[in-house]
Amino acid sequence: MTAAFEREVLIRFGHCDPAGIVFFPRYFEMLNAFVEDWFNEGLGVPYAELLGPRRVGLPTVQLQTNFERISRHGERLAQRLWIERVGRSSLSLRVSFDGADGPRVSFGQVLVCTSLETHQSQPFPEDVRAALVRAVQQQQSHQSSEQ
Amino acid sequence: MTAAFEREVLIRFGHCDPAGIVFFPRYFEMLNAFVEDWFNEGLGVPYAELLGPRRVGLPTVQLQTNFERISRHGERLAQRLWIERVGRSSLSLRVSFDGADGPRVSFGQVLVCTSLETHQSQPFPEDVRAALVRAVQQQQSHQSSEQ
Amino acid sequence: MTAAFEREVLIRFGHCDPAGIVFFPRYFEMLNAFVEDWFNEGLGVPYAELLGPRRVGLPTVQLQTNFERISRHGERLAQRLWIERVGRSSLSLRVSFDGADGPRVSFGQVLVCTSLETHQSQPFPEDVRAALVRAVQQQQSHQSSEQ
Amino acid sequence: MTAAFEREVLIRFGHCDPAGIVFFPRYFEMLNAFVEDWFNEGLGVPYAELLGPRRVGLPTVQLQTNFERISRHGERLAQRLWIERVGRSSLSLRVSFDGADGPRVSFGQVLVCTSLETHQSQPFPEDVRAALVRAVQQQQSHQSSEQ
């Protein structure tokens, strides 16, 4: 199934631990940067404006992670993202970081839209919701054209 | 239910993001440090020797995380750990970081014992296995004396 | 010369790189946490209140660092801090992280007091200034009693 | 003066602190990633091979840092690097991360070539030395053609 967004990430020296493989908390930094890239480049919603002047938060509330294979310094992983569900104020994603030998780590992530004044959940702003709906439609049309 | 291990962690400036709350990848650094403390102080298995000269790895293979409440700079969280299951070469933990108002984040973590030469799974070394079994027994005896 | 503040830090797995030694950016996280401890425990100025509700910033403007010896996972370093100079709105520190074999890393750090509304420098708040002056006096009295 | 190497870096949410600006230890992660990019893309020396299978280390031994202006989430900084001196086993760099309003942070960094078996300094491998000498010559020829 075609991903809604795709990028590549280089595994850096600073991502790796004395065992010579990615220190697992670093994968979550990569995940957050990847979602940031998706908002900026995929959805066309400037992430820094959203979380800055617009005071809209996108905290992660659930995260299921499978570490499937090790990754080493110098490798390039394909990062892929699929939208599972867009709710009124929540968003479910599936994300995979893949090497040549298959998935290295996969995530099921639920994010919630909040006000950064109150840290309470709130509906997505109209433009964000529209961008998410468009992205779901594109994902589905890719999917049906693949069948 | 009494935890098998318990510590306190201070939420530091460097853990927090522009929204003023913990940046979620930092929780995983705290989780790894907490498991390290448990090995050193709870199990009596020096973690640095295990992963260094003994070349025994303990990578996380599955991690389910619920972010339940926000945490802010300057707060002290109680970190608690329960052993769910000790297998031949795997270990399932439940971990919770709690504030005064209840759990902030809770983890279900599965770790596997590996060789750091091959990154393949292997049975726990005898002393580690014995320490884990002892910890499970203590956890159960606390539990039954609580009933 | 007796330090104005002293703590111990454990070198953790997550601080170390594939070369098996501390990844140098981690030393700066330790430095920031150490200065935070000094404010909280040494100066008696709650750091989270200062940078949170009081909106007083303490950014680092200059930092000279010498990495003198390597540090490995599992080592405990003595962290020591000396006040070099307290200005109207700036503070110069000397900090050393020491192993049994001598200094591992030493820092000359200049911090400035700012408003977090404007990010412009401002004089230290009265209580912070008083605490800093007291700390300098204690440091000097230790020093003269050592002679 | 033309830089020997130049890239751009996006200031991410995860780089920033509750004051809304880059948390200074994150600049050092960016610095290390930038030097890694320079080896890979500028010098044509694969950094992961060097520090991995070839067991050649490049620890930083001295680092002078000036934090000149604040950087905020969403900004793009130009990263520039100049070679100051190539020694038998050491390398002095000047690095600057610049915003539209001028330098945000500038570094004077001294790295040493070591053996990762012994952590002792050693001369640069021939290919690395040759690549560094070539880079210095290019930097100088750019410089003279600018005059």
Coordinates of C-alpha atoms in Angstrom, one line a residue:
Chain A
M1 CA 0.0 0.0 0.0
T2 CA 1.4 3.4 -1.1
A3 CA 2.4 5.5 1.9
A4 CA 0.8 9.0 2.4
F5 CA 4.3 10.4 3.0
E6 CA 7.8 9.1 2.5
R7 CA 11.3 10.3 3.3
E8 CA 14.8 8.9 3.9
V9 CA 16.8 9.2 7.1
L10 CA 20.5 8.6 7.7
I11 CA 21.5 6.8 10.8
R12 CA 24.1 9.0 12.4
F13 CA 26.9 8.3 14.8
G14 CA 25.0 10.2 17.5
H15 CA 22.0 7.8 17.1
C16 CA 24.0 4.8 18.0
D17 CA 25.0 3.2 21.3
P18 CA 28.0 1.2 22.5
A19 CA 26.4 -1.9 21.0
G20 CA 26.9 -0.1 17.7
I21 CA 23.2 0.0 16.9
V22 CA 20.5 2.7 17.2
F23 CA 19.7 3.6 20.9
F24 CA 16.0 3.1 20.9
P25 CA 15.0 6.6 22.3
R26 CA 16.6 8.1 19.2
Y27 CA 14.0 6.4 17.0
F28 CA 11.4 8.5 18.7
E29 CA 13.3 11.7 17.9
M30 CA 13.4 10.5 14.3
L31 CA 9.6 9.8 14.4
N32 CA 8.8 13.2 15.7
A33 CA 11.0 14.9 13.0
F34 CA 9.4 12.7 10.4
V35 CA 5.8 13.8 11.4
E36 CA 7.1 17.4 11.4
D37 CA 8.3 16.9 7.8
W38 CA 5.0 15.4 6.9
F39 CA 3.1 18.5 8.2
N40 CA 5.5 20.9 6.5
E41 CA 6.0 19.1 3.2
G42 CA 3.2 16.6 2.8
L43 CA 0.2 18.3 4.4
G44 CA 1.4 21.9 3.7
V45 CA 0.7 22.9 7.2
P46 CA 3.7 24.8 8.7
Y47 CA 4.4 22.9 11.9
A48 CA 6.3 25.6 13.6
E49 CA 3.5 28.1 13.1
L50 CA 0.9 25.6 14.3
L51 CA 2.8 24.8 17.6
G52 CA 4.2 28.4 17.9
P53 CA 1.9 31.4 17.2
R54 CA -1.2 29.3 16.6
R55 CA -0.8 27.6 20.0
V56 CA -2.1 24.3 18.7
G57 CA -0.5 21.2 20.3
L58 CA -0.2 17.7 18.8
P59 CA 0.9 15.5 21.7
T60 CA 1.2 11.8 21.3
V61 CA -1.2 9.9 23.5
Q62 CA -0.6 6.3 22.5
L63 CA 2.4 4.7 20.8
Q64 CA 2.8 1.0 20.0
T65 CA 6.3 0.2 18.8
N66 CA 7.9 -2.9 17.3
F67 CA 11.6 -3.0 17.0
E68 CA 12.0 -5.6 14.3
R69 CA 15.6 -5.5 13.2
I70 CA 18.7 -3.6 14.3
S71 CA 20.0 -0.5 12.4
R72 CA 23.6 0.6 12.2
H73 CA 25.5 3.8 11.8
G74 CA 25.7 4.9 8.1
E75 CA 22.5 3.1 7.0
R76 CA 19.7 5.0 5.2
L77 CA 16.2 4.0 6.2
A78 CA 13.0 4.7 4.2
Q79 CA 10.5 6.3 6.5
R80 CA 6.9 5.7 5.5
L81 CA 3.6 7.0 7.0
W82 CA 0.0 5.9 6.5
I83 CA -3.1 7.6 8.0
E84 CA -5.3 5.1 9.8
R85 CA -8.0 7.4 11.0
V86 CA -8.8 11.0 11.2
G87 CA -11.1 11.9 14.1
R88 CA -12.5 15.2 15.2
S89 CA -9.6 15.9 17.5
S90 CA -7.4 12.8 17.1
L91 CA -5.2 11.2 14.4
S92 CA -4.0 7.6 14.1
L93 CA -0.9 6.9 12.1
R94 CA 1.1 3.9 11.1
V95 CA 4.8 4.6 10.5
S96 CA 7.5 2.3 9.4
F97 CA 11.3 2.8 9.1
D98 CA 12.5 0.3 6.6
G99 CA 16.0 -1.1 5.6
A100 CA 16.9 -3.2 2.6
D101 CA 16.1 -6.3 4.7
G102 CA 12.6 -5.2 5.8
P103 CA 11.1 -3.0 8.5
R104 CA 13.5 -2.0 11.3
V105 CA 10.9 -0.4 13.5
S106 CA 7.2 0.2 13.1
F107 CA 4.9 2.5 15.1
G108 CA 1.2 2.8 15.7
Q109 CA 0.8 6.4 16.9
V110 CA -2.2 8.3 18.1
L111 CA -1.9 12.0 18.3
V112 CA -4.5 14.4 19.8
C113 CA -5.1 18.0 18.9
T114 CA -4.9 20.3 22.0
S115 CA -4.9 23.9 23.0
L116 CA -1.4 24.9 24.2
E117 CA -3.1 27.3 26.6
T118 CA -5.0 24.7 28.4
H119 CA -3.5 21.4 27.2
Q120 CA -7.1 20.2 26.7
S121 CA -8.1 18.4 23.5
Q122 CA -9.9 20.4 20.9
P123 CA -11.1 19.8 17.3
F124 CA -8.5 20.2 14.6
P125 CA -8.4 23.7 13.1
E126 CA -10.3 23.8 9.8
D127 CA -7.2 24.0 7.5
V128 CA -5.5 21.1 9.3
R129 CA -8.6 19.0 9.1
A130 CA -9.0 19.8 5.4
A131 CA -5.4 18.9 4.7
L132 CA -5.8 15.6 6.6
V133 CA -9.0 14.7 4.7
R134 CA -7.3 15.4 1.4
A135 CA -4.3 13.2 2.4
V136 CA -6.7 10.4 3.3
Q137 CA -8.4 10.7 -0.1
Q138 CA -5.1 10.6 -1.9
Q139 CA -4.0 7.6 0.0
Q140 CA -7.3 5.8 -0.8
S141 CA -7.1 6.7 -4.5
H142 CA -3.5 5.4 -4.7
Q143 CA -4.7 2.3 -3.0
S144 CA -7.6 1.6 -5.4
S145 CA -5.5 2.3 -8.5
E146 CA -3.1 -0.3 -7.1
Q147 CA -5.7 -3.1 -7.1
Chain B
M1 CA 0.5 -3.9 43.9
T2 CA 3.9 -3.2 45.3
A3 CA 6.5 -2.5 42.6
A4 CA 9.6 -4.6 42.1
F5 CA 11.6 -1.4 41.9
E6 CA 10.9 2.2 42.5
R7 CA 12.9 5.5 42.1
E8 CA 12.2 9.2 41.6
V9 CA 13.0 11.3 38.6
L10 CA 13.2 15.1 38.4
I11 CA 11.7 16.6 35.2
R12 CA 14.5 18.9 33.9
F13 CA 14.5 21.9 31.7
G14 CA 16.2 19.8 29.0
H15 CA 13.3 17.3 29.0
C16 CA 10.8 19.9 28.1
D17 CA 9.6 21.3 24.8
P18 CA 8.3 24.7 23.7
A19 CA 4.9 23.7 24.9
G20 CA 6.4 23.6 28.4
I21 CA 5.9 19.9 28.8
V22 CA 8.0 16.8 28.5
F23 CA 9.0 16.1 24.9
F24 CA 7.9 12.5 24.5
P25 CA 11.2 11.0 23.3
R26 CA 12.8 12.1 26.6
Y27 CA 10.5 9.7 28.5
F28 CA 12.2 6.9 26.7
E29 CA 15.6 8.1 27.8
M30 CA 14.2 8.2 31.3
L31 CA 12.8 4.7 30.9
N32 CA 16.2 3.3 29.8
A33 CA 18.0 5.0 32.7
F34 CA 15.4 3.6 35.1
V35 CA 15.9 0.0 33.8
E36 CA 19.6 0.6 34.1
D37 CA 19.1 1.7 37.8
W38 CA 17.0 -1.4 38.4
F39 CA 19.8 -3.7 37.1
N40 CA 22.4 -1.9 39.2
E41 CA 20.6 -1.3 42.4
G42 CA 17.5 -3.6 42.4
L43 CA 18.8 -6.8 40.7
G44 CA 22.5 -6.3 41.7
V45 CA 23.6 -7.0 38.2
P46 CA 26.1 -4.3 37.1
Y47 CA 24.6 -3.1 33.8
A48 CA 27.8 -1.5 32.4
E49 CA 29.7 -4.8 32.9
L50 CA 26.8 -6.8 31.3
L51 CA 26.7 -4.6 28.2
G52 CA 30.4 -3.9 28.1
P53 CA 32.9 -6.7 28.9
R54 CA 30.3 -9.4 29.1
R55 CA 28.9 -8.5 25.7
V56 CA 25.3 -9.2 26.6
G57 CA 22.7 -7.0 25.0
L58 CA 19.2 -6.2 26.3
P59 CA 17.5 -4.5 23.3
T60 CA 13.8 -3.6 23.6
V61 CA 11.7 -5.4 21.0
Q62 CA 8.2 -4.3 21.9
L63 CA 7.1 -1.2 23.6
Q64 CA 3.5 -0.1 24.3
T65 CA 3.2 3.4 25.7
N66 CA 0.3 5.4 27.0
F67 CA 0.8 9.1 27.7
E68 CA -1.9 9.8 30.2
R69 CA -1.2 13.2 31.6
I70 CA 1.3 16.0 30.9
S71 CA 4.5 16.5 33.0
R72 CA 6.1 19.9 33.5
H73 CA 9.6 21.1 34.4
G74 CA 10.5 20.8 38.0
E75 CA 8.1 18.0 38.9
R76 CA 9.2 14.8 40.6
L77 CA 7.7 11.6 39.2
A78 CA 7.7 8.3 41.0
Q79 CA 9.0 5.6 38.6
R80 CA 7.7 2.1 39.3
L81 CA 8.5 -1.2 37.7
W82 CA 6.7 -4.6 37.8
I83 CA 7.9 -7.8 36.2
E84 CA 5.2 -9.4 34.1
R85 CA 7.1 -12.4 32.8
V86 CA 10.6 -13.8 32.8
G87 CA 11.2 -16.1 29.8
R88 CA 14.3 -18.1 28.8
S89 CA 15.6 -15.1 26.8
S90 CA 13.0 -12.4 27.2
L91 CA 11.6 -10.2 29.9
S92 CA 8.3 -8.4 30.0
L93 CA 8.0 -5.3 32.2
R94 CA 5.3 -2.9 33.2
V95 CA 6.6 0.6 34.1
S96 CA 4.8 3.6 35.3
F97 CA 5.9 7.2 35.9
D98 CA 3.5 8.7 38.3
G99 CA 2.7 12.3 39.5
A100 CA 0.5 13.3 42.4
D101 CA -2.5 13.3 40.1
G102 CA -1.9 9.7 38.8
P103 CA 0.1 8.1 36.1
R104 CA 1.8 10.4 33.6
V105 CA 3.1 7.7 31.3
S106 CA 2.9 3.9 31.4
F107 CA 4.9 1.4 29.4
G108 CA 4.6 -2.3 28.6
Q109 CA 8.2 -3.2 27.5
V110 CA 9.5 -6.5 26.2
L111 CA 13.3 -6.9 26.3
V112 CA 15.3 -9.7 24.8
C113 CA 18.7 -11.0 25.8
T114 CA 21.2 -11.0 22.9
S115 CA 24.8 -11.6 22.2
L116 CA 26.5 -8.3 21.3
E117 CA 28.8 -10.2 18.9
T118 CA 25.9 -11.6 16.8
H119 CA 22.9 -9.5 17.9
Q120 CA 21.0 -12.9 18.0
S121 CA 18.9 -13.8 21.1
Q122 CA 20.4 -16.1 23.7
P123 CA 19.2 -17.3 27.1
F124 CA 19.9 -15.0 30.0
P125 CA 23.2 -15.7 31.7
E126 CA 22.7 -17.8 34.9
D127 CA 23.3 -14.9 37.4
V128 CA 20.9 -12.6 35.5
R129 CA 18.3 -15.3 35.4
A130 CA 18.7 -16.0 39.1
A131 CA 18.4 -12.3 40.0
L132 CA 15.2 -12.0 37.9
V133 CA 13.6 -15.1 39.4
R134 CA 14.4 -13.8 42.9
A135 CA 12.9 -10.4 42.0
V136 CA 9.7 -12.2 40.7
Q137 CA 9.4 -14.2 44.0
Q138 CA 9.9 -11.0 46.1
Q139 CA 7.2 -9.3 44.0
Q140 CA 4.8 -12.2 44.6
S141 CA 5.4 -12.4 48.3
H142 CA 4.8 -8.7 48.7
Q143 CA 1.6 -9.2 46.7
S144 CA 0.3 -12.1 48.8
S145 CA 1.2 -10.3 52.1
E146 CA -0.9 -7.3 50.8
Q147 CA -4.0 -9.5 50.4
Chain C
M1 CA 40.3 25.0 45.8
T2 CA 37.0 23.9 47.3
A3 CA 34.1 23.9 44.8
A4 CA 31.0 26.0 45.4
F5 CA 28.9 23.0 44.5
E6 CA 29.6 19.3 44.0
R7 CA 27.6 16.3 42.8
E8 CA 28.2 12.9 41.3
V9 CA 26.9 11.7 37.9
L10 CA 26.7 8.2 36.5
I11 CA 27.7 7.7 32.9
R12 CA 24.8 5.9 31.4
F13 CA 24.5 3.6 28.4
G14 CA 22.5 6.3 26.6
H15 CA 25.4 8.8 27.0
C16 CA 27.8 6.6 25.1
D17 CA 28.5 6.2 21.4
P18 CA 29.6 3.3 19.2
A19 CA 33.2 4.0 20.3
G20 CA 32.1 3.0 23.8
I21 CA 32.8 6.5 25.3
V22 CA 30.6 9.5 26.1
F23 CA 29.2 11.2 22.9
F24 CA 30.3 14.8 23.6
P25 CA 26.9 16.5 23.2
R26 CA 25.8 14.4 26.2
Y27 CA 28.3 16.2 28.4
F28 CA 26.4 19.5 27.7
E29 CA 23.1 17.9 28.8
M30 CA 24.9 16.8 32.0
L31 CA 26.3 20.3 32.4
N32 CA 22.9 21.9 32.1
A33 CA 21.4 19.4 34.6
F34 CA 24.3 20.1 37.0
V35 CA 23.7 23.9 36.9
E36 CA 20.0 23.2 37.4
D37 CA 20.9 21.1 40.6
W38 CA 23.2 23.9 41.8
F39 CA 20.3 26.4 41.5
N40 CA 17.9 24.1 43.3
E41 CA 20.1 22.6 45.9
G42 CA 23.1 24.9 46.2
L43 CA 21.7 28.4 45.7
G44 CA 18.2 27.5 47.0
V45 CA 16.7 29.2 43.9
P46 CA 14.0 26.9 42.4
Y47 CA 15.2 26.7 38.8
A48 CA 11.8 25.6 37.4
E49 CA 10.0 28.5 39.0
L50 CA 12.7 30.9 37.7
L51 CA 12.5 29.8 34.1
G52 CA 8.7 29.0 34.3
P53 CA 6.4 31.4 36.1
R54 CA 9.1 34.0 36.8
R55 CA 10.0 34.1 33.1
V56 CA 13.7 34.7 33.8
G57 CA 16.1 33.0 31.3
L58 CA 19.7 31.9 31.9
P59 CA 21.0 31.2 28.4
T60 CA 24.7 30.3 27.9
V61 CA 26.5 32.9 25.8
Q62 CA 30.0 31.5 25.9
L63 CA 31.4 28.1 26.5
Q64 CA 35.0 26.9 26.4
T65 CA 35.3 23.2 26.7
N66 CA 38.3 20.9 27.1
F67 CA 37.8 17.2 26.7
E68 CA 40.8 15.9 28.6
R69 CA 40.2 12.2 29.1
I70 CA 37.6 9.7 27.8
S71 CA 34.7 8.5 30.0
R72 CA 33.1 5.1 29.8
H73 CA 29.7 3.6 30.6
G74 CA 29.2 2.8 34.3
E75 CA 31.8 5.3 35.6
R76 CA 30.9 7.9 38.3
L77 CA 32.2 11.4 37.8
A78 CA 32.6 14.1 40.4
Q79 CA 31.0 17.3 39.1
R80 CA 32.4 20.4 40.6
L81 CA 31.5 24.1 40.0
W82 CA 33.4 27.3 40.9
I83 CA 32.0 30.8 40.5
E84 CA 34.5 33.0 38.7
R85 CA 32.6 36.2 38.5
V86 CA 29.1 37.5 39.3
G87 CA 28.2 40.6 37.2
R88 CA 25.0 42.6 37.1
S89 CA 23.4 40.4 34.5
S90 CA 26.1 37.8 33.8
L91 CA 27.7 34.9 35.6
S92 CA 31.0 33.2 34.8
L93 CA 31.5 29.6 36.0
R94 CA 34.2 27.0 35.9
V95 CA 33.0 23.4 35.9
S96 CA 34.9 20.2 36.0
F97 CA 33.7 16.6 35.6
D98 CA 36.4 14.5 37.2
G99 CA 37.3 10.8 37.2
A100 CA 39.8 8.9 39.4
D101 CA 42.5 9.7 36.9
G102 CA 41.8 13.5 36.8
P103 CA 39.5 15.8 34.9
R104 CA 37.5 14.3 32.0
V105 CA 36.0 17.5 30.8
S106 CA 36.2 21.1 32.0
F107 CA 34.1 24.0 31.0
G108 CA 34.3 27.8 31.3
Q109 CA 30.8 28.9 31.0
V110 CA 29.3 32.4 30.8
L111 CA 25.5 32.7 31.4
V112 CA 23.4 35.8 31.0
C113 CA 20.2 36.7 32.8
T114 CA 17.4 37.5 30.3
S115 CA 13.7 38.2 30.2
L116 CA 11.9 35.3 28.5
E117 CA 9.4 37.8 27.1
T118 CA 12.0 39.7 25.1
H119 CA 15.1 37.5 25.3
Q120 CA 17.1 40.7 26.2
S121 CA 19.5 40.7 29.0
Q122 CA 18.4 42.1 32.4
P123 CA 19.9 42.4 35.9
F124 CA 19.6 39.3 38.1
P125 CA 16.5 39.4 40.3
E126 CA 17.4 40.5 43.8
D127 CA 17.0 37.0 45.4
V128 CA 19.1 35.4 42.7
R129 CA 21.8 38.0 43.0
A130 CA 21.8 37.7 46.8
A131 CA 22.2 33.9 46.6
L132 CA 25.0 34.2 44.1
V133 CA 26.9 36.8 46.3
R134 CA 26.5 34.5 49.3
A135 CA 27.8 31.6 47.3
V136 CA 30.9 33.6 46.3
Q137 CA 31.5 34.6 49.9
Q138 CA 31.3 31.0 51.0
Q139 CA 33.7 30.0 48.3
Q140 CA 36.2 32.6 49.3
S141 CA 36.0 31.7 53.0
H142 CA 36.6 28.1 52.2
Q143 CA 39.5 29.2 50.1
S144 CA 41.2 31.3 52.8
S145 CA 40.7 28.7 55.5
E146 CA 42.5 26.3 53.2
Q147 CA 45.6 28.5 53.0
Chain D
M1 CA 35.6 34.0 2.9
T2 CA 34.0 31.0 1.1
A3 CA 33.3 28.0 3.4
A4 CA 34.9 24.6 2.7
F5 CA 31.5 23.1 3.2
E6 CA 28.0 24.4 3.6
R7 CA 24.6 22.9 4.4
E8 CA 21.3 23.9 5.8
V9 CA 19.6 22.7 9.0
L10 CA 16.0 23.1 10.1
I11 CA 15.4 24.0 13.7
R12 CA 13.0 21.3 14.9
F13 CA 10.5 21.2 17.7
G14 CA 12.6 18.7 19.5
H15 CA 15.6 21.1 19.4
C16 CA 13.8 23.7 21.4
D17 CA 13.2 24.3 25.1
P18 CA 10.4 25.8 27.2
A19 CA 11.8 29.2 26.5
G20 CA 10.9 28.5 22.8
I21 CA 14.5 28.6 21.6
V22 CA 17.2 26.0 20.8
F23 CA 18.3 24.1 24.0
F24 CA 22.1 24.6 23.7
P25 CA 23.2 21.0 23.9
R26 CA 21.2 20.4 20.7
Y27 CA 23.5 22.7 18.8
F28 CA 26.3 20.2 19.5
E29 CA 24.3 17.3 18.1
M30 CA 23.8 19.5 15.0
L31 CA 27.5 20.2 14.9
N32 CA 28.4 16.6 15.1
A33 CA 25.9 15.7 12.3
F34 CA 27.3 18.6 10.2
V35 CA 30.9 17.3 10.5
E36 CA 29.6 13.9 9.6
D37 CA 28.0 15.3 6.5
W38 CA 31.2 17.1 5.6
F39 CA 33.2 13.8 5.8
N40 CA 30.6 11.9 3.7
E41 CA 29.7 14.6 1.1
G42 CA 32.5 17.1 1.2
L43 CA 35.6 15.1 1.8
G44 CA 34.3 11.9 0.2
V45 CA 35.4 9.9 3.3
P46 CA 32.5 7.6 4.5
Y47 CA 32.3 8.5 8.1
A48 CA 30.5 5.3 9.2
E49 CA 33.2 3.2 7.7
L50 CA 35.9 5.3 9.3
L51 CA 34.5 5.0 12.8
G52 CA 33.1 1.5 12.3
P53 CA 35.2 -1.1 10.4
R54 CA 38.3 1.1 10.1
R55 CA 38.2 1.8 13.9
V56 CA 39.5 5.4 13.5
G57 CA 38.1 7.8 16.0
L58 CA 37.7 11.6 15.7
P59 CA 37.0 12.8 19.2
T60 CA 36.7 16.5 19.9
V61 CA 39.4 17.7 22.3
Q62 CA 38.7 21.4 22.4
L63 CA 35.6 23.4 21.6
Q64 CA 35.1 27.1 21.9
T65 CA 31.5 28.2 21.4
N66 CA 29.8 31.5 21.1
F67 CA 26.1 31.7 21.3
E68 CA 25.4 35.0 19.5
R69 CA 21.7 35.1 18.8
I70 CA 18.7 32.9 19.6
S71 CA 17.2 30.5 17.2
R72 CA 13.6 29.4 17.1
H73 CA 11.6 26.4 15.9
G74 CA 11.0 26.4 12.2
E75 CA 14.0 28.5 11.2
R76 CA 16.5 27.3 8.7
L77 CA 20.2 28.0 9.5
A78 CA 23.1 28.0 7.1
Q79 CA 25.9 25.8 8.4
R80 CA 29.3 26.7 7.3
L81 CA 32.7 25.1 7.9
W82 CA 36.3 26.4 7.4
I83 CA 39.5 24.4 7.9
E84 CA 41.9 26.4 10.1
R85 CA 44.7 23.9 10.3
V86 CA 45.4 20.3 9.4
G87 CA 48.1 18.7 11.6
R88 CA 49.6 15.2 11.6
S89 CA 46.9 13.9 13.9
S90 CA 44.7 16.9 14.6
L91 CA 42.3 19.1 12.8
S92 CA 41.1 22.6 13.7
L93 CA 37.8 23.8 12.3
R94 CA 35.8 27.0 12.5
V95 CA 32.0 26.4 12.1
S96 CA 29.2 28.9 12.0
F97 CA 25.4 28.4 12.0
D98 CA 23.9 31.5 10.5
G99 CA 20.4 33.0 10.4
A100 CA 19.2 35.9 8.2
D101 CA 20.3 38.3 11.0
G102 CA 23.8 37.0 11.3
P103 CA 25.6 34.1 13.2
R104 CA 23.5 32.3 15.7
V105 CA 26.3 30.2 17.1
S106 CA 30.0 29.8 16.2
F107 CA 32.4 27.1 17.1
G108 CA 36.2 26.7 17.1
Q109 CA 36.6 22.9 17.2
V110 CA 39.8 20.8 17.5
L111 CA 39.4 17.1 16.7
V112 CA 42.1 14.5 17.0
C113 CA 42.6 11.3 15.1
T114 CA 42.7 8.3 17.4
S115 CA 42.7 4.5 17.3
L116 CA 39.4 3.2 18.6
E117 CA 41.3 0.2 20.0
T118 CA 43.5 2.2 22.3
H119 CA 41.9 5.7 22.2
Q120 CA 45.4 7.1 21.7
S121 CA 46.1 9.7 19.0
Q122 CA 47.5 8.5 15.7
P123 CA 48.3 10.2 12.4
F124 CA 45.4 10.5 10.0
P125 CA 45.1 7.6 7.5
E126 CA 46.6 8.5 4.2
D127 CA 43.3 8.9 2.3
V128 CA 41.8 11.1 5.0
R129 CA 44.9 13.3 5.1
A130 CA 44.9 13.6 1.3
A131 CA 41.2 14.6 1.3
L132 CA 41.9 17.2 4.1
V133 CA 44.8 18.6 2.2
R134 CA 42.8 18.9 -1.0
A135 CA 40.0 20.6 0.9
V136 CA 42.5 23.2 2.3
Q137 CA 43.8 23.9 -1.2
Q138 CA 40.3 24.4 -2.6
Q139 CA 39.5 26.7 0.3
Q140 CA 42.6 28.7 -0.4
S141 CA 42.0 28.9 -4.2
H142 CA 38.4 30.1 -3.6
Q143 CA 39.9 32.7 -1.2
S144 CA 42.5 34.1 -3.6
S145 CA 40.0 34.2 -6.5
E146 CA 37.8 36.3 -4.2
Q147 CA 40.4 38.9 -3.8

